[in-house]
CSV table of C-alpha atoms in Angstrom, one decimal:
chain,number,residue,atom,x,y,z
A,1,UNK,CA,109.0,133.2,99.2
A,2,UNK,CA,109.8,135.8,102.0
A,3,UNK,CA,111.9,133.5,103.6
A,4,UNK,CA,112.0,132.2,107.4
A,5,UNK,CA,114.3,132.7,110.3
A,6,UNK,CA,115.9,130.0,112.0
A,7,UNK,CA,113.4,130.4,115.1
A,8,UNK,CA,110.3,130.3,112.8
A,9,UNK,CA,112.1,126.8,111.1
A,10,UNK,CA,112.3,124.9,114.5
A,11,UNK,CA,108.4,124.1,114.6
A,12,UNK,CA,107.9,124.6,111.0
A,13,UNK,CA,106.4,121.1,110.5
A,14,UNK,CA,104.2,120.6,113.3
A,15,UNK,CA,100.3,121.0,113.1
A,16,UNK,CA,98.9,124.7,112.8
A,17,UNK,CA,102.1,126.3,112.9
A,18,UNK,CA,103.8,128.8,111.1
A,19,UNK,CA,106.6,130.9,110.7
A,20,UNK,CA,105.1,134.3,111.9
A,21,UNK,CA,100.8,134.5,112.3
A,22,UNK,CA,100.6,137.3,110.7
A,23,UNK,CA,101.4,135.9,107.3
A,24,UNK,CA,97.8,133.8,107.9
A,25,UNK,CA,96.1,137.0,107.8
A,26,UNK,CA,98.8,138.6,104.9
A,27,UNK,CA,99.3,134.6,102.7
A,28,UNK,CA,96.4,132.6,103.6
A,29,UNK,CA,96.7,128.8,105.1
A,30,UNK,CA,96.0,127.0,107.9
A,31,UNK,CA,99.6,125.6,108.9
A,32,UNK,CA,98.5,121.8,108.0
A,33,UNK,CA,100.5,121.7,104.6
A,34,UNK,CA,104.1,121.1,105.6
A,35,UNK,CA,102.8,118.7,108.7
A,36,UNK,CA,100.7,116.5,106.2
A,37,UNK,CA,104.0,116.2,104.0
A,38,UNK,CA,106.0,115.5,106.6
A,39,UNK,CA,103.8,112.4,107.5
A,40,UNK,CA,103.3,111.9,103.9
A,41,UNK,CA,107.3,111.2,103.2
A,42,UNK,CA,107.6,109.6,106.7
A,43,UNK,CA,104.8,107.2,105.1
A,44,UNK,CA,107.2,106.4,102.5
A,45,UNK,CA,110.4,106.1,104.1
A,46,UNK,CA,111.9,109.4,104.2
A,47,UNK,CA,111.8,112.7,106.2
A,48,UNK,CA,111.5,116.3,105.0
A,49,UNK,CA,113.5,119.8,105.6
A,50,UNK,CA,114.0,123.1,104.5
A,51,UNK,CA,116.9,125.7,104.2
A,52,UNK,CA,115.9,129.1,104.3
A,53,UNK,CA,117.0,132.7,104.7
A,54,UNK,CA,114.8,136.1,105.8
A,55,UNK,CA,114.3,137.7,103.1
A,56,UNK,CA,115.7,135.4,100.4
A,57,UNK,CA,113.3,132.6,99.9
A,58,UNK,CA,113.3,129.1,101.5
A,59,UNK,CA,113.8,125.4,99.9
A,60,UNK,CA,111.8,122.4,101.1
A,61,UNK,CA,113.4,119.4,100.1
A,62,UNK,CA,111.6,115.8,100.9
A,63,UNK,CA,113.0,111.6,100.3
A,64,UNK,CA,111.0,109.0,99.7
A,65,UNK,CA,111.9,105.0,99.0
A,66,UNK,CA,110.3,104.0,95.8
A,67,UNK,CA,110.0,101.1,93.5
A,68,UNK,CA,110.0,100.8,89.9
A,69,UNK,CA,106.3,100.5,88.7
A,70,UNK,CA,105.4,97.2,87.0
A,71,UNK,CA,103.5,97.7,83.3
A,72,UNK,CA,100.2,95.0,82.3
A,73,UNK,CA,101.4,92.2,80.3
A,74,UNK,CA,99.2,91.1,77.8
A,75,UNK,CA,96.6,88.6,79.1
A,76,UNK,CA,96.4,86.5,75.6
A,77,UNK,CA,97.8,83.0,75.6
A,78,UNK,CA,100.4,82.6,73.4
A,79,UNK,CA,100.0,79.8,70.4
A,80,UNK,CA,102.6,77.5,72.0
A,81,UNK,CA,100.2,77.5,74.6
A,82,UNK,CA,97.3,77.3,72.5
A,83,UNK,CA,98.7,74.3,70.7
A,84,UNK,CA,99.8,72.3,74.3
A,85,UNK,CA,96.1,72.5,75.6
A,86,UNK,CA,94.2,71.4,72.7
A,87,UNK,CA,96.5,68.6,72.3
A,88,UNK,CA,96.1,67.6,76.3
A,89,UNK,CA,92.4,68.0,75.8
A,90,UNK,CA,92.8,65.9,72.8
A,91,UNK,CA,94.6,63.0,73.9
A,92,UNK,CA,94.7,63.6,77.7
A,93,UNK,CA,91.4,64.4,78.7
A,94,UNK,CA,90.3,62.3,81.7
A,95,UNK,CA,93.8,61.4,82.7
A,96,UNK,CA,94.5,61.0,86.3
A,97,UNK,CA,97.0,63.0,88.3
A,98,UNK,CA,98.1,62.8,92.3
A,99,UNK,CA,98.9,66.3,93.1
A,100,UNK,CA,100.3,66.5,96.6
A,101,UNK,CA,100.4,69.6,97.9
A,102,UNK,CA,100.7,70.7,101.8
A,103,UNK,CA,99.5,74.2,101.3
A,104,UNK,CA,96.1,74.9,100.7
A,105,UNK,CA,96.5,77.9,98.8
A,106,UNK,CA,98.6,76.5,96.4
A,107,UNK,CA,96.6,73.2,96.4
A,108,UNK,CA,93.5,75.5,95.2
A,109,UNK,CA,95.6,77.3,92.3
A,110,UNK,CA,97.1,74.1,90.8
A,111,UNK,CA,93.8,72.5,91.2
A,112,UNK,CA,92.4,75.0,89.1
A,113,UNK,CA,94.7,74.7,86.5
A,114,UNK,CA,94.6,71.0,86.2
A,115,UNK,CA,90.7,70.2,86.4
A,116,UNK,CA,90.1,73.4,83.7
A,117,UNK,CA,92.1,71.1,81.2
A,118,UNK,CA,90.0,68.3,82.1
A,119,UNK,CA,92.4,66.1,84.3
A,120,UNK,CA,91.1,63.8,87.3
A,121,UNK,CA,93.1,64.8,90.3
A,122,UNK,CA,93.5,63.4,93.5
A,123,UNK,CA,95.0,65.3,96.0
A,124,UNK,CA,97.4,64.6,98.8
A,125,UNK,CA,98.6,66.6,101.7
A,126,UNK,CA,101.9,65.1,102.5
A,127,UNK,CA,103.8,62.2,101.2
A,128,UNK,CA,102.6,59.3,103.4
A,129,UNK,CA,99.0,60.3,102.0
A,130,UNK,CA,100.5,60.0,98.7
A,131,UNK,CA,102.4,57.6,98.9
A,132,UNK,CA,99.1,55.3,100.4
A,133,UNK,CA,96.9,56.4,97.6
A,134,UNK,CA,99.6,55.5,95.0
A,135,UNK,CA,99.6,51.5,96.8
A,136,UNK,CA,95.8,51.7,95.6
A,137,UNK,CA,95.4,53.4,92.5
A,138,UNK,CA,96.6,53.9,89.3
A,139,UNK,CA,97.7,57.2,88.3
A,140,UNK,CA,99.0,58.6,85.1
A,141,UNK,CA,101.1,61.4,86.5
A,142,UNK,CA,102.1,62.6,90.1
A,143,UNK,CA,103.1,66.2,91.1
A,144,UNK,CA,104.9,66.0,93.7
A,145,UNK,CA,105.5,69.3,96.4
A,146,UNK,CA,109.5,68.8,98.0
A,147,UNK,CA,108.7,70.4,101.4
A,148,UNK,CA,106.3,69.1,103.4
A,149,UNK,CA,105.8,67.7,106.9
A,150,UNK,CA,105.4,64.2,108.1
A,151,UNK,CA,107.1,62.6,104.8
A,152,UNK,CA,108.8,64.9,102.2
A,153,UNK,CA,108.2,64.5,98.6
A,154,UNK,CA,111.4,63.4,98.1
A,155,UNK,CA,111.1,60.5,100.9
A,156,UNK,CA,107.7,59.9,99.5
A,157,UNK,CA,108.9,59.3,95.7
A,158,UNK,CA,111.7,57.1,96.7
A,159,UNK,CA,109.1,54.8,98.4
A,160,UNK,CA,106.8,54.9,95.6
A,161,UNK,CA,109.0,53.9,93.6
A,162,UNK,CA,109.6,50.5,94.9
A,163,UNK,CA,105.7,49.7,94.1
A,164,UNK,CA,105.4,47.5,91.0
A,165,UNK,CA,102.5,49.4,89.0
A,166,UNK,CA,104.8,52.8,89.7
A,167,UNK,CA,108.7,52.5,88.4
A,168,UNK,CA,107.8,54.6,85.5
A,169,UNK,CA,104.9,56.5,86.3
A,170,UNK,CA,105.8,60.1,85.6
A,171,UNK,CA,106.7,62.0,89.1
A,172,UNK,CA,107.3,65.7,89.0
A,173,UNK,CA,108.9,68.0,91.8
A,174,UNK,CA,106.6,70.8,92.1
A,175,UNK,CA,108.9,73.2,94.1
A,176,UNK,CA,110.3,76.5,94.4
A,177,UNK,CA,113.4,76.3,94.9
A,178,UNK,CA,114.3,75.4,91.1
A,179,UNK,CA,118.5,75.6,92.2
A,180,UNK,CA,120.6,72.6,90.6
A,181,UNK,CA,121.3,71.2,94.0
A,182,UNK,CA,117.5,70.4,94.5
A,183,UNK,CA,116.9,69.6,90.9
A,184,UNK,CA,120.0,66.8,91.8
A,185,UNK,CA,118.3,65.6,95.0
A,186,UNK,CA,114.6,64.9,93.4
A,187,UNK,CA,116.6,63.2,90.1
A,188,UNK,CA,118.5,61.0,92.8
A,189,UNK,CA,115.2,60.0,94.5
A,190,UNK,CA,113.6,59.0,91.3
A,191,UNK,CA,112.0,61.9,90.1
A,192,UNK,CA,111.5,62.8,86.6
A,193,UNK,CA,111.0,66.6,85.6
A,194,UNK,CA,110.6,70.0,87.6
A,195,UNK,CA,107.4,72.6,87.3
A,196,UNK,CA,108.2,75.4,89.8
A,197,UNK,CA,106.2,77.4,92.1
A,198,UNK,CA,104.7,80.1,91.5
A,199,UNK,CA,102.9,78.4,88.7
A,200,UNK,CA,103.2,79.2,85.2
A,201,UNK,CA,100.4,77.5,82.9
A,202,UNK,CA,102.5,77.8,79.7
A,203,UNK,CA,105.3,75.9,81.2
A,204,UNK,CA,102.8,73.8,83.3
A,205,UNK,CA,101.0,72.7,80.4
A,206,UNK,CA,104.1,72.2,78.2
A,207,UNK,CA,105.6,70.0,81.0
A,208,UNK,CA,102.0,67.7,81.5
A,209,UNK,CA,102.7,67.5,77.9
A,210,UNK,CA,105.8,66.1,78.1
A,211,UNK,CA,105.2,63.5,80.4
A,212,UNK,CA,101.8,62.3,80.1
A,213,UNK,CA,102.0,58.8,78.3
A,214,UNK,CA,100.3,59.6,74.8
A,215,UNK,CA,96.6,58.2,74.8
A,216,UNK,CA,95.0,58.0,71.2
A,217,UNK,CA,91.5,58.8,70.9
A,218,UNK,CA,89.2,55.6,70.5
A,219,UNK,CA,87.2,57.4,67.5
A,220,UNK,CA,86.0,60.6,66.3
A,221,UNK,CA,83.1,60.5,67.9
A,222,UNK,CA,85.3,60.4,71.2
A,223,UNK,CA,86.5,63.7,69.5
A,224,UNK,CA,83.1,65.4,68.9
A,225,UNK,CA,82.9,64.5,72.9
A,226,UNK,CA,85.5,66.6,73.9
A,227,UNK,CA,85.0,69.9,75.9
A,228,UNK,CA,85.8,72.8,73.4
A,229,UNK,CA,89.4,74.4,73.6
A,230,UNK,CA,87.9,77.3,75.3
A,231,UNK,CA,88.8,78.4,79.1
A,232,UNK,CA,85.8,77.7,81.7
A,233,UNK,CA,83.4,80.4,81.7
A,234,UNK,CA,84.4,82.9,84.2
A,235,UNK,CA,81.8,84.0,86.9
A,236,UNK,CA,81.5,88.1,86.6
A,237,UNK,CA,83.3,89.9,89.0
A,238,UNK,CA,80.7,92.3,91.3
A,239,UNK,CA,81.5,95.5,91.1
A,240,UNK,CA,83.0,95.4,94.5
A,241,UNK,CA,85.6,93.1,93.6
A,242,UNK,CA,86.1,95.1,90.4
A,243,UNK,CA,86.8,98.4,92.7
A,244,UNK,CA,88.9,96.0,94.8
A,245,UNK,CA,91.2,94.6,92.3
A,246,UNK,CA,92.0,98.1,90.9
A,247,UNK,CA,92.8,99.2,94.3
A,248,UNK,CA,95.1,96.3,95.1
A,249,UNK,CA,97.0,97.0,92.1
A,250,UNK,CA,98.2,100.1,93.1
A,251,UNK,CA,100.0,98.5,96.4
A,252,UNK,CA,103.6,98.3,95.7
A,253,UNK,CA,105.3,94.3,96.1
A,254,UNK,CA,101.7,92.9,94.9
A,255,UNK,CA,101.6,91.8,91.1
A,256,UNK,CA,98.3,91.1,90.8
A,257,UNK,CA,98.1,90.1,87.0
A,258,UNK,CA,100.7,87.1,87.1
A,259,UNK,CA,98.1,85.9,90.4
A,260,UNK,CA,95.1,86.7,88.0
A,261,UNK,CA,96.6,84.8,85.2
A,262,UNK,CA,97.3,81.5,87.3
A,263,UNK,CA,93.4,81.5,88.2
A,264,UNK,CA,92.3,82.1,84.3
A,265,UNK,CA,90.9,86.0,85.1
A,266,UNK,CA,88.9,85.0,88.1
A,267,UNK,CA,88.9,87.8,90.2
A,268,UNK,CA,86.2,86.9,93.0
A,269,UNK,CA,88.7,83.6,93.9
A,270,UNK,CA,91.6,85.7,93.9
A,271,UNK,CA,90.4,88.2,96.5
A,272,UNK,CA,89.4,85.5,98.4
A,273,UNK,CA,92.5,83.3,98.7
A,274,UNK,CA,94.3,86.7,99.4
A,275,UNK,CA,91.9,87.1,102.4
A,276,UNK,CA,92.7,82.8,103.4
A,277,UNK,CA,96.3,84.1,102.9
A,278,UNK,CA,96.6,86.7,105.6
A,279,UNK,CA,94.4,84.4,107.7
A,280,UNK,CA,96.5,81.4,107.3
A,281,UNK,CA,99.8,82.9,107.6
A,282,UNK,CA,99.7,85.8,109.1
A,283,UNK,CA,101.0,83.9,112.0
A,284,UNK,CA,103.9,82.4,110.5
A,285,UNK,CA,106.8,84.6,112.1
A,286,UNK,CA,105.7,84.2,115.2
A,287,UNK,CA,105.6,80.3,115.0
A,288,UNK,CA,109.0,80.9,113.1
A,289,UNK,CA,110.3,82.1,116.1
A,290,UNK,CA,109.0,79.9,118.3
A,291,UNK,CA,111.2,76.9,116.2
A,292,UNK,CA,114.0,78.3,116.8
A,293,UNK,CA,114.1,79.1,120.1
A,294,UNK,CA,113.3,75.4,120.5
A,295,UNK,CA,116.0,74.8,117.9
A,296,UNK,CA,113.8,73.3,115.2
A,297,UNK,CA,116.1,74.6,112.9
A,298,UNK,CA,114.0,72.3,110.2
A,299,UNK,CA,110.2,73.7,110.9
A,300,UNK,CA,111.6,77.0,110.9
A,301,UNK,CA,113.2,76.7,107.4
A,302,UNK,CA,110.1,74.8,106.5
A,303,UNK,CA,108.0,77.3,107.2
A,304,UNK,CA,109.8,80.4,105.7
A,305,UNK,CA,110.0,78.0,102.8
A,306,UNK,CA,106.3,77.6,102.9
A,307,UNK,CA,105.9,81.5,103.1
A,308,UNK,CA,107.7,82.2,100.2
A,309,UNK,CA,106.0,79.9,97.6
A,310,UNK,CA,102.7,80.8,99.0
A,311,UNK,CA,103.6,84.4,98.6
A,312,UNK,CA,104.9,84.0,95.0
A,313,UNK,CA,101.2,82.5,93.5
A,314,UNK,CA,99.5,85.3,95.2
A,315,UNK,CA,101.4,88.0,93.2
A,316,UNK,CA,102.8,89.1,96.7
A,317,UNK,CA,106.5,89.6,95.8
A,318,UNK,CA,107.5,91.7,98.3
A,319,UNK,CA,106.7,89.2,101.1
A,320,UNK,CA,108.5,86.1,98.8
A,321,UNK,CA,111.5,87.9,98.7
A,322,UNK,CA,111.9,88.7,101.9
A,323,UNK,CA,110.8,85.5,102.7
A,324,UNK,CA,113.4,84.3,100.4
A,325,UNK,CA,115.8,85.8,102.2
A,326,UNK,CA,115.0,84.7,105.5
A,327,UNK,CA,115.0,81.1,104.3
A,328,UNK,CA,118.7,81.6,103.0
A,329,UNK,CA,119.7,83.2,106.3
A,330,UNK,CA,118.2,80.1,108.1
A,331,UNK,CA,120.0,77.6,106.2
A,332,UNK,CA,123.3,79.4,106.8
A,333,UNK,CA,122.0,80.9,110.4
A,334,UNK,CA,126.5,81.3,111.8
A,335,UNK,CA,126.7,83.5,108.7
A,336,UNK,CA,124.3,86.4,109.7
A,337,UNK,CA,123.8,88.0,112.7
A,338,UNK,CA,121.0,87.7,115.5
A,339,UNK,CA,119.6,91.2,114.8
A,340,UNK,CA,119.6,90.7,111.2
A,341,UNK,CA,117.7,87.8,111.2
A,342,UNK,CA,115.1,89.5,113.3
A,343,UNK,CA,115.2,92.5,111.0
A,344,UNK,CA,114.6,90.4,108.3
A,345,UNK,CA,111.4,88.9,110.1
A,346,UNK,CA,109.9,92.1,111.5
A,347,UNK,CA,110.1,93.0,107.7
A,348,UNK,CA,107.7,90.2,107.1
A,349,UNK,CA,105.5,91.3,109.9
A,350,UNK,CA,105.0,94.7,108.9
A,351,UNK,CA,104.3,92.8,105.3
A,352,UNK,CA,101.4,91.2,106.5
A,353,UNK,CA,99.9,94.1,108.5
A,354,UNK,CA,100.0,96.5,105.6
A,355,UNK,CA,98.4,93.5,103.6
A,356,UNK,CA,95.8,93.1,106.0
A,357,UNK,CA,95.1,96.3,106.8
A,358,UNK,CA,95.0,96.9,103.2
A,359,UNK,CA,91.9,94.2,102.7
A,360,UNK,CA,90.3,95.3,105.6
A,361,UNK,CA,89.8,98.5,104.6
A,362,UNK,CA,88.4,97.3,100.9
A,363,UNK,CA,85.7,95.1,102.8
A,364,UNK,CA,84.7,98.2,105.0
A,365,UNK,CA,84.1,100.1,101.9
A,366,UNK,CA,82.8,97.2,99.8
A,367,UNK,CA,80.0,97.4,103.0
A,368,UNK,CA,79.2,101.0,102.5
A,369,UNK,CA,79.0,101.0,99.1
A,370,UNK,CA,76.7,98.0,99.0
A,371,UNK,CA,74.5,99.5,102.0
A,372,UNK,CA,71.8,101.0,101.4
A,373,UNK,CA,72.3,104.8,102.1
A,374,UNK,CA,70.3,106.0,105.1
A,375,UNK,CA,67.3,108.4,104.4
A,376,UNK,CA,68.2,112.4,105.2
A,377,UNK,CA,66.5,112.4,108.8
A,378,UNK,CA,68.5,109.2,109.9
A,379,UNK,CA,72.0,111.5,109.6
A,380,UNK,CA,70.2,114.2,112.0
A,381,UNK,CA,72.4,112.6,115.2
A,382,UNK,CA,75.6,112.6,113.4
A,383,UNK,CA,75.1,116.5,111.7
A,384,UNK,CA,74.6,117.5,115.1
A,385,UNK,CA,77.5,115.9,115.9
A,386,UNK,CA,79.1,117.6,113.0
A,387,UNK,CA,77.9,120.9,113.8
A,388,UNK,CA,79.5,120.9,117.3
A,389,UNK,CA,82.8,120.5,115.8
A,390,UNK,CA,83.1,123.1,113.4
A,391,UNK,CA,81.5,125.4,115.6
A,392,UNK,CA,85.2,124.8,117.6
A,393,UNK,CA,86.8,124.9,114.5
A,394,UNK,CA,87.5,120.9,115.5
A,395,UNK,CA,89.8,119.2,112.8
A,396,UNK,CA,87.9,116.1,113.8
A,397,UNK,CA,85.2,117.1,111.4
A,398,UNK,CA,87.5,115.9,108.8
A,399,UNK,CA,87.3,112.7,109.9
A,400,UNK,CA,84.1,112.2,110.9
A,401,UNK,CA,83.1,113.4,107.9
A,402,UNK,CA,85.5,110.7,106.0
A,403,UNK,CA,84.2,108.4,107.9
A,404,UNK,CA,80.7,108.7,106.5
A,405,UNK,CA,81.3,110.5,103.0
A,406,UNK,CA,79.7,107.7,101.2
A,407,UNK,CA,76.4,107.6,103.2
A,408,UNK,CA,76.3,111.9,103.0
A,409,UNK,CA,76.9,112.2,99.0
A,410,UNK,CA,75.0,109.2,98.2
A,411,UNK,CA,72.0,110.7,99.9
A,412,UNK,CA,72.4,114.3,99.3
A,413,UNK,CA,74.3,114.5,95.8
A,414,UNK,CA,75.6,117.8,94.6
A,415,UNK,CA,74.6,119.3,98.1
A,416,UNK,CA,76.8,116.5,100.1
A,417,UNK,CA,79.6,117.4,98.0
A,418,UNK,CA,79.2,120.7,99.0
A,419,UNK,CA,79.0,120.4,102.5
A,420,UNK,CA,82.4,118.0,101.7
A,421,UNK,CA,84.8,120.7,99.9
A,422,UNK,CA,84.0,123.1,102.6
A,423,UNK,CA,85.2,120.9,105.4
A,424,UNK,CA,88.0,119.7,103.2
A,425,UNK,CA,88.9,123.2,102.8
A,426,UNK,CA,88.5,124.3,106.4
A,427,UNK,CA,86.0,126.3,105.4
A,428,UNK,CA,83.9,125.4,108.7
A,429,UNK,CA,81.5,128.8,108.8
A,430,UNK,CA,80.2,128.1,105.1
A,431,UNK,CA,80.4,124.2,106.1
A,432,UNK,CA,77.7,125.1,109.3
A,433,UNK,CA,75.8,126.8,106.5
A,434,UNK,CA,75.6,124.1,103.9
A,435,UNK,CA,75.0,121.3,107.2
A,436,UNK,CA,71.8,123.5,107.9
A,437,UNK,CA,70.4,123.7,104.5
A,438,UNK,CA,70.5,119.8,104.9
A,439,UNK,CA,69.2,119.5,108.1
A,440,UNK,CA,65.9,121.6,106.9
């Protein structure tokens, strides 16, 4: 380029500024381009700059943080897989299972899981619960959750033990923290195997396998019974949810195909207990903090712990690790700092604003593109509204105009389009025009 001198740099990257006015009238442009990069790069973590000399030429440089991008695994099941369902359906069908599971998120996943095999499962919120349905019924196979409030699943399986109808009924830890210091603790309180959080159905299903006391089929009529080895149907995602999913897979820290594949494809339920997620934990930091300026060191560790597994079977891996590491910190809390613990949890905060910010903004346009668009006449009060900003050469016709794109274009077509790359392009005189045509 013609270069810039070092007082035309200085507000280079503000709004409808540029080096000298007269190269508007000699170049072109409206002096938004370097400003909207600037926020751009800011956006993603970095700044931008430029080095220039008169009559030499100029470089623009920019950083950004990034993150490796994450490719689609194949969906298909593998025939290990294959082979452990149709042998639970087989000879397991209708067996009963205590899961106990304090979050309801993860309750609903596992649940899914178990009763699309064709398991009866009880369900129990914290060990007491379990450990009072296990005095009462008989079950063939208990999952057991480590981490939980009132009684732990580790307290819980040592007490069930000591019932006569359970010394050898199958107990597994279903935890996330897989490290051979906890594997040691649930083997020492009478636990039997490990299937950990987030889940994975092949290893789920290979584990059930394992452990479920083999059960031969009374005949092979029995056999002709039994549901075929096909996943349940899956209800057919709107097309709303379809746009929604796509979207959401774009967000870096959010794998949404390892969530998918927990819930066997079903899209609707995972944008839901994505929405229960932020809803349900969004909180969590805050009550976090709360512990441990009260010094419940436990409830604090608890809940990071909590966050992290939650986190994990939604596909939000950002959020686990950094929950993750705040649970590591907390265990250890002389070992780190004050303000790197707080760092660590304003992290998780920003998380779940950008997450729910994120799904707010899907709903909102999930509304509009449901809605029935308005007929011509019923945009009168907004064009007129329009008009009076470009006729000041207003850059708030840009938003406005984003604002209600999808009502304009589905009503006028080709002729909203228009009207839309002439705003887009500034091009406010030819915009007024085109708004007039449509206002006829």
């Amino acid at each position: 380029g013609i270069g810039i001198s070092a007082e035309g740099v200085a507000g280079l990257f503000n709004e409808f500024v540029q080096a000298d006015a007269s190269t508007t009238r000699q170049y072109g442009g409206t002096g938004l381009g370097l400003a909207i990069t600037k926020h751009l790069a800011r956006l993603m973590g970095g700044e931008v700059g430029v080095q220039s000399t008169p009559g030499m030429g100029s470089s623009f440089w920019f950083t950004a943080r990034l993150q490796r991008g994450q490719g689609v695994r194949p969906e298909a099941s593998s025939p290990e897989t294959q082979k452990a369902l149709l042998q639970l359906r087989q000879h397991h069908h209708g067996a009963k299972l205590l899961l106990v599971e304090d979050n309801e998120i993860n309750l609903e996943v596992a649940l899914e899981l178990l009763r699309g095999v064709g398991f009866e499962v009880d369900t129990a919120s914290h060990g007491g619960e379990a450990l009072a349905k296990a005095r009462v019924n008989p079950y063939d196979l208990m999952l057991m959750d480590v981490h939980m409030p009132v009684m732990d699943g580790l307290a819980a399986t040592r007490a069930i033990r000591l019932l006569p109808d359970c010394k050898t009924t199958p107990i597994l830890a279903f935890t996330a923290s897989a490290f051979d210091d906890n594997k040691t603790a649930c083997l020492a309180a009478g636990m039997d195997d490990f299937v950990a959080k987030p889940v994975e159905p092949d290893a789920l299903y290979a584990t059930l396998l394992k452990w479920l006391p083999q059960r031969a089929l009374a005949s092979p009529t029995d056999a002709a019974q039994l549901p075929v080895n096909t996943p349940p149907e899956m209800p057919e995602p709107t097309p709303a949810s379809q746009s929604a999913l796509a979207r959401l897979t774009l967000m870096p820290g959010l794998n949404t195909v390892s969530a998918l594949a927990m819930l066997g494809g079903n899209v609707d339920k995972y944008l839901s207990l994505l929405q229960r997620f932020v809803t349900a934990h969004a909180l969590d930091i805050s009550e976090l903090s709360s512990s441990l300026a009260q010094g419940d060191d436990a409830t604090a560790i608890r809940i990071a712990h909590t966050l992290k597994g939650v986190a994990a079977t939604l596909g939000a891996e950002q959020l686990a690790a950094q929950a993750a590491g705040l649970n590591e910190m907390l265990k250890a809390p002389a070992a780190h700092a004050a303000a790197l613990l707080q760092a660590r949890m304003d992290e998780i905060t920003l998380g779940f604003a950008t997450l729910a910010s994120v799904l707010v903004l899907l709903r909102t346009q999930a509304t509009i593109e449901t809605s029935t668009p308005p007929e011509g006449q019923a945009l009168q009060p907004l064009f007129v509204k329009l008009d009076g900003l470009l006729a000041n050469n207003d850059t708030a016709a840009n938003a406005l105009f984003e604002e209600n794109a999808a009502h304009i274009l589905a009503t006028f077509g080709a002729r909203g389009e228009e009207l839309k790359q002439h705003i887009m392009h500034y091009q406010f005189a030819k915009a007024r025009e085109t708004l007039r045509d449509l206002s006829d």
